[in-house]
Coordinates of C-alpha atoms in Angstrom, one line a residue:
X8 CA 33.4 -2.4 2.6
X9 CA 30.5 -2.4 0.6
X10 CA 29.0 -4.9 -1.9
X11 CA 29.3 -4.3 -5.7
X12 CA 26.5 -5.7 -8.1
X13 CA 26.3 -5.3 -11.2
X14 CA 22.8 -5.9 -13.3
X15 CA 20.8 -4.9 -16.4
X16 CA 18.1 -3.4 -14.8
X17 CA 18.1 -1.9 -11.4
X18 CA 14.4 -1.1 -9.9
X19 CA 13.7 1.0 -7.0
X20 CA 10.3 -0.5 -5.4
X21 CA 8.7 -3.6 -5.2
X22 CA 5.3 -2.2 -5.1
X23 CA 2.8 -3.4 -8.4
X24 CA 4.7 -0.9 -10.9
X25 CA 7.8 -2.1 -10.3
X26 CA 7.0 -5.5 -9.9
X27 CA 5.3 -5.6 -13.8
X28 CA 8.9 -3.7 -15.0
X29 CA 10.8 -6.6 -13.2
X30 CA 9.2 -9.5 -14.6
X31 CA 8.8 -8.0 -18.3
X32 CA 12.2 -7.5 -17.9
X33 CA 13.5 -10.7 -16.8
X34 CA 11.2 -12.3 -19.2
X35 CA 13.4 -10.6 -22.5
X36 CA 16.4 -12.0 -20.3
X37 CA 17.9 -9.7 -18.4
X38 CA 18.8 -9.5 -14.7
X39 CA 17.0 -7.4 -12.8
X40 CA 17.8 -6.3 -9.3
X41 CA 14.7 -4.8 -7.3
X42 CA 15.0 -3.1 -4.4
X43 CA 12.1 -2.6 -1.9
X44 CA 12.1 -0.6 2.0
X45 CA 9.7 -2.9 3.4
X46 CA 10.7 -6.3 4.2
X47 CA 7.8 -7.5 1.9
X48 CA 6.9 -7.0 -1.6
X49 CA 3.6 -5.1 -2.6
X50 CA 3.4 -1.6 -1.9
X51 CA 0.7 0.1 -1.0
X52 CA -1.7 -3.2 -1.4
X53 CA -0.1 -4.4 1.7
X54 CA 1.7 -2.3 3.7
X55 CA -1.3 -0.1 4.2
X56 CA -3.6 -3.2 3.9
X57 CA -5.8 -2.5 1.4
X58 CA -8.5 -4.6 1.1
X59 CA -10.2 -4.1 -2.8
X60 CA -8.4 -3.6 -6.3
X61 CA -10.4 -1.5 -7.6
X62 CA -10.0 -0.7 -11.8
X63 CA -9.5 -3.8 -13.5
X64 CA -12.9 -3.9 -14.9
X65 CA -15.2 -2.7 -17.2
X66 CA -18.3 -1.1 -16.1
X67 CA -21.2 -3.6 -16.9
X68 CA -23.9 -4.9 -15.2
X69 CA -23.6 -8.7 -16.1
X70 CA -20.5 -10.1 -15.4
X71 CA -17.0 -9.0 -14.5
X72 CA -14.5 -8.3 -17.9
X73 CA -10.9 -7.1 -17.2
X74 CA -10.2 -3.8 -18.7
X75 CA -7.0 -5.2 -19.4
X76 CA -5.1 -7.7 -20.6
X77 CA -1.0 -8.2 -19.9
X78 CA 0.8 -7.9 -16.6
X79 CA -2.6 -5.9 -14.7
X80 CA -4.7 -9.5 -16.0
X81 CA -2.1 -12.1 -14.9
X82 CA -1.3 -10.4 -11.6
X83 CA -4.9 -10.7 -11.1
X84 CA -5.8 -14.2 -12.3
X85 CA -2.5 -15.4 -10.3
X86 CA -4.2 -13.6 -7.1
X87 CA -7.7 -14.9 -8.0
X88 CA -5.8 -18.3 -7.9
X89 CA -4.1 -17.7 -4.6
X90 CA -7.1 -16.1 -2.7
X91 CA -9.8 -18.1 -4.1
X92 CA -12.0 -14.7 -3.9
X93 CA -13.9 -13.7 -7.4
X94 CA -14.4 -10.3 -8.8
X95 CA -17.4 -8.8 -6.7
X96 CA -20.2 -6.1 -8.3
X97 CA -20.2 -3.0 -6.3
X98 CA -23.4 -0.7 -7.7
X99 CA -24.1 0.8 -11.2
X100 CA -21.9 -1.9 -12.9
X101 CA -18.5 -1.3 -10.9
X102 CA -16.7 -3.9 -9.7
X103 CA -14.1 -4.8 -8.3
X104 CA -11.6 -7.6 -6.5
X105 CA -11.5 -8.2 -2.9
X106 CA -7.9 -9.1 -1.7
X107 CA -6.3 -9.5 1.4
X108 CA -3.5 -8.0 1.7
X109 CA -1.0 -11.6 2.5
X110 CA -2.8 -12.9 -0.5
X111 CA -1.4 -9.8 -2.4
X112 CA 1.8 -10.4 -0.5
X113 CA 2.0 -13.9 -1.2
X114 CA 1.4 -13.2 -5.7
X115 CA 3.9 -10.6 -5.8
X116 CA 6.5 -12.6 -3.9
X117 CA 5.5 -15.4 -6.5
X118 CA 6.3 -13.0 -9.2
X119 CA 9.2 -12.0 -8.3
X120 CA 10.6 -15.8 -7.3
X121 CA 10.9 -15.9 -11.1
X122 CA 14.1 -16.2 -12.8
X123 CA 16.6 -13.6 -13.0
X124 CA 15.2 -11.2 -10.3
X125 CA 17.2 -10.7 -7.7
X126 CA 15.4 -9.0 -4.4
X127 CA 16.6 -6.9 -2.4
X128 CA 14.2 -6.6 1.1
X129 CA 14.8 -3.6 3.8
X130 CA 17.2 -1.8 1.1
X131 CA 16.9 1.8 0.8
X132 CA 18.8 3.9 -2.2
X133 CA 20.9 6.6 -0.4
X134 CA 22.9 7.9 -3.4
X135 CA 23.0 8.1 -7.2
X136 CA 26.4 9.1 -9.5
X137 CA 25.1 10.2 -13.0
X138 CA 26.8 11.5 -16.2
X139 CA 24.6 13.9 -18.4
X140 CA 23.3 11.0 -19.9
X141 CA 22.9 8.0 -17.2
X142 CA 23.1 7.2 -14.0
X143 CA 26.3 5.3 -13.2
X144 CA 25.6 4.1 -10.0
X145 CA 23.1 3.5 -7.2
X146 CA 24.0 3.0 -3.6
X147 CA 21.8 1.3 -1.1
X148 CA 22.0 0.3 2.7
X149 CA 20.6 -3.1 3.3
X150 CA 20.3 -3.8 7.1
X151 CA 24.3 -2.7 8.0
X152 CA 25.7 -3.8 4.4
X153 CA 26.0 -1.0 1.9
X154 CA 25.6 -1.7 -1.5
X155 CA 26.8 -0.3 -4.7
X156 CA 24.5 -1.5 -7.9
X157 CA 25.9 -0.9 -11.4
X158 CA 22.9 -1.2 -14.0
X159 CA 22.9 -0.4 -17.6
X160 CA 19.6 0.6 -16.9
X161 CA 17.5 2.5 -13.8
X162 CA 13.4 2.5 -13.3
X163 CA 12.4 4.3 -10.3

């Protein structure tokens, strides 16, 4: 027998994109349901433990300026915070920010502990039912449960 949820938003990955599409949405109030492979939220940044974050600055050769402000700048600050590491200059004014990979880990997770996100760890989509216009439904496995997700709404 499977499990039915229904939720706003449905997101497939809990790597950086879809962690910034969670929280933006659960900050205008909806529920959001994120599901993520990996038993561990981050993507890339930590399952293939990647040391630097490289692109959040401008190129200068004085001091470290985020390129960005939003979700890019507070995912960063928040790690900053959690890893105690600053921006480091590389050569010819590029920087960047060292992380370790459970420090990423460890800001993402803190991200998504936020209200109205619900995740979903070791979950993989196996199936989607669309109309011409939306996708209807979105099965998953999680360990030997299956799941069947109604959103109104689908990020991927």
């Amino acid at each position: 027998m499977e499990q039915i949820i229904k939720t706003d938003i449905f997101i497939a990955g809990a790597g950086p994109a879809g962690i910034a599409a969670a929280v933006a949405a659960a900050e205008l109030g909806m529920n959001v349901c994120i599901a993520e492979k990996n038993s561990f939220p981050g993507g890339r940044a930590t399952a293939s433990a990647v040391g630097t974050i490289c692109g959040l600055y401008l190129r200068s050769s004085h001091a470290a300026e985020f390129a960005m402000n939003g979700f890019p700048k507070l995912f960063a600050e928040r790690l900053i915070g959690i890893s105690g590491k600053a921006a480091v200059k590389f050569s010819e004014g590029l920087w960047f920010l060292p992380s370790h990979p459970s420090d990423f880990e460890k800001t993402a997770t803190s991200f998504l502990s936020e209200s109205n996100i619900s995740t979903l760890y070791k979950t993989s989509v196996y199936l989607v039912d669309s109309t011409a216009e939306r996708i209807t439904a979105v099965y998953c496995t999680h360990g030997n449960e299956k799941l069947k997700i109604i959103p109104e709404c689908v990020i991927d």
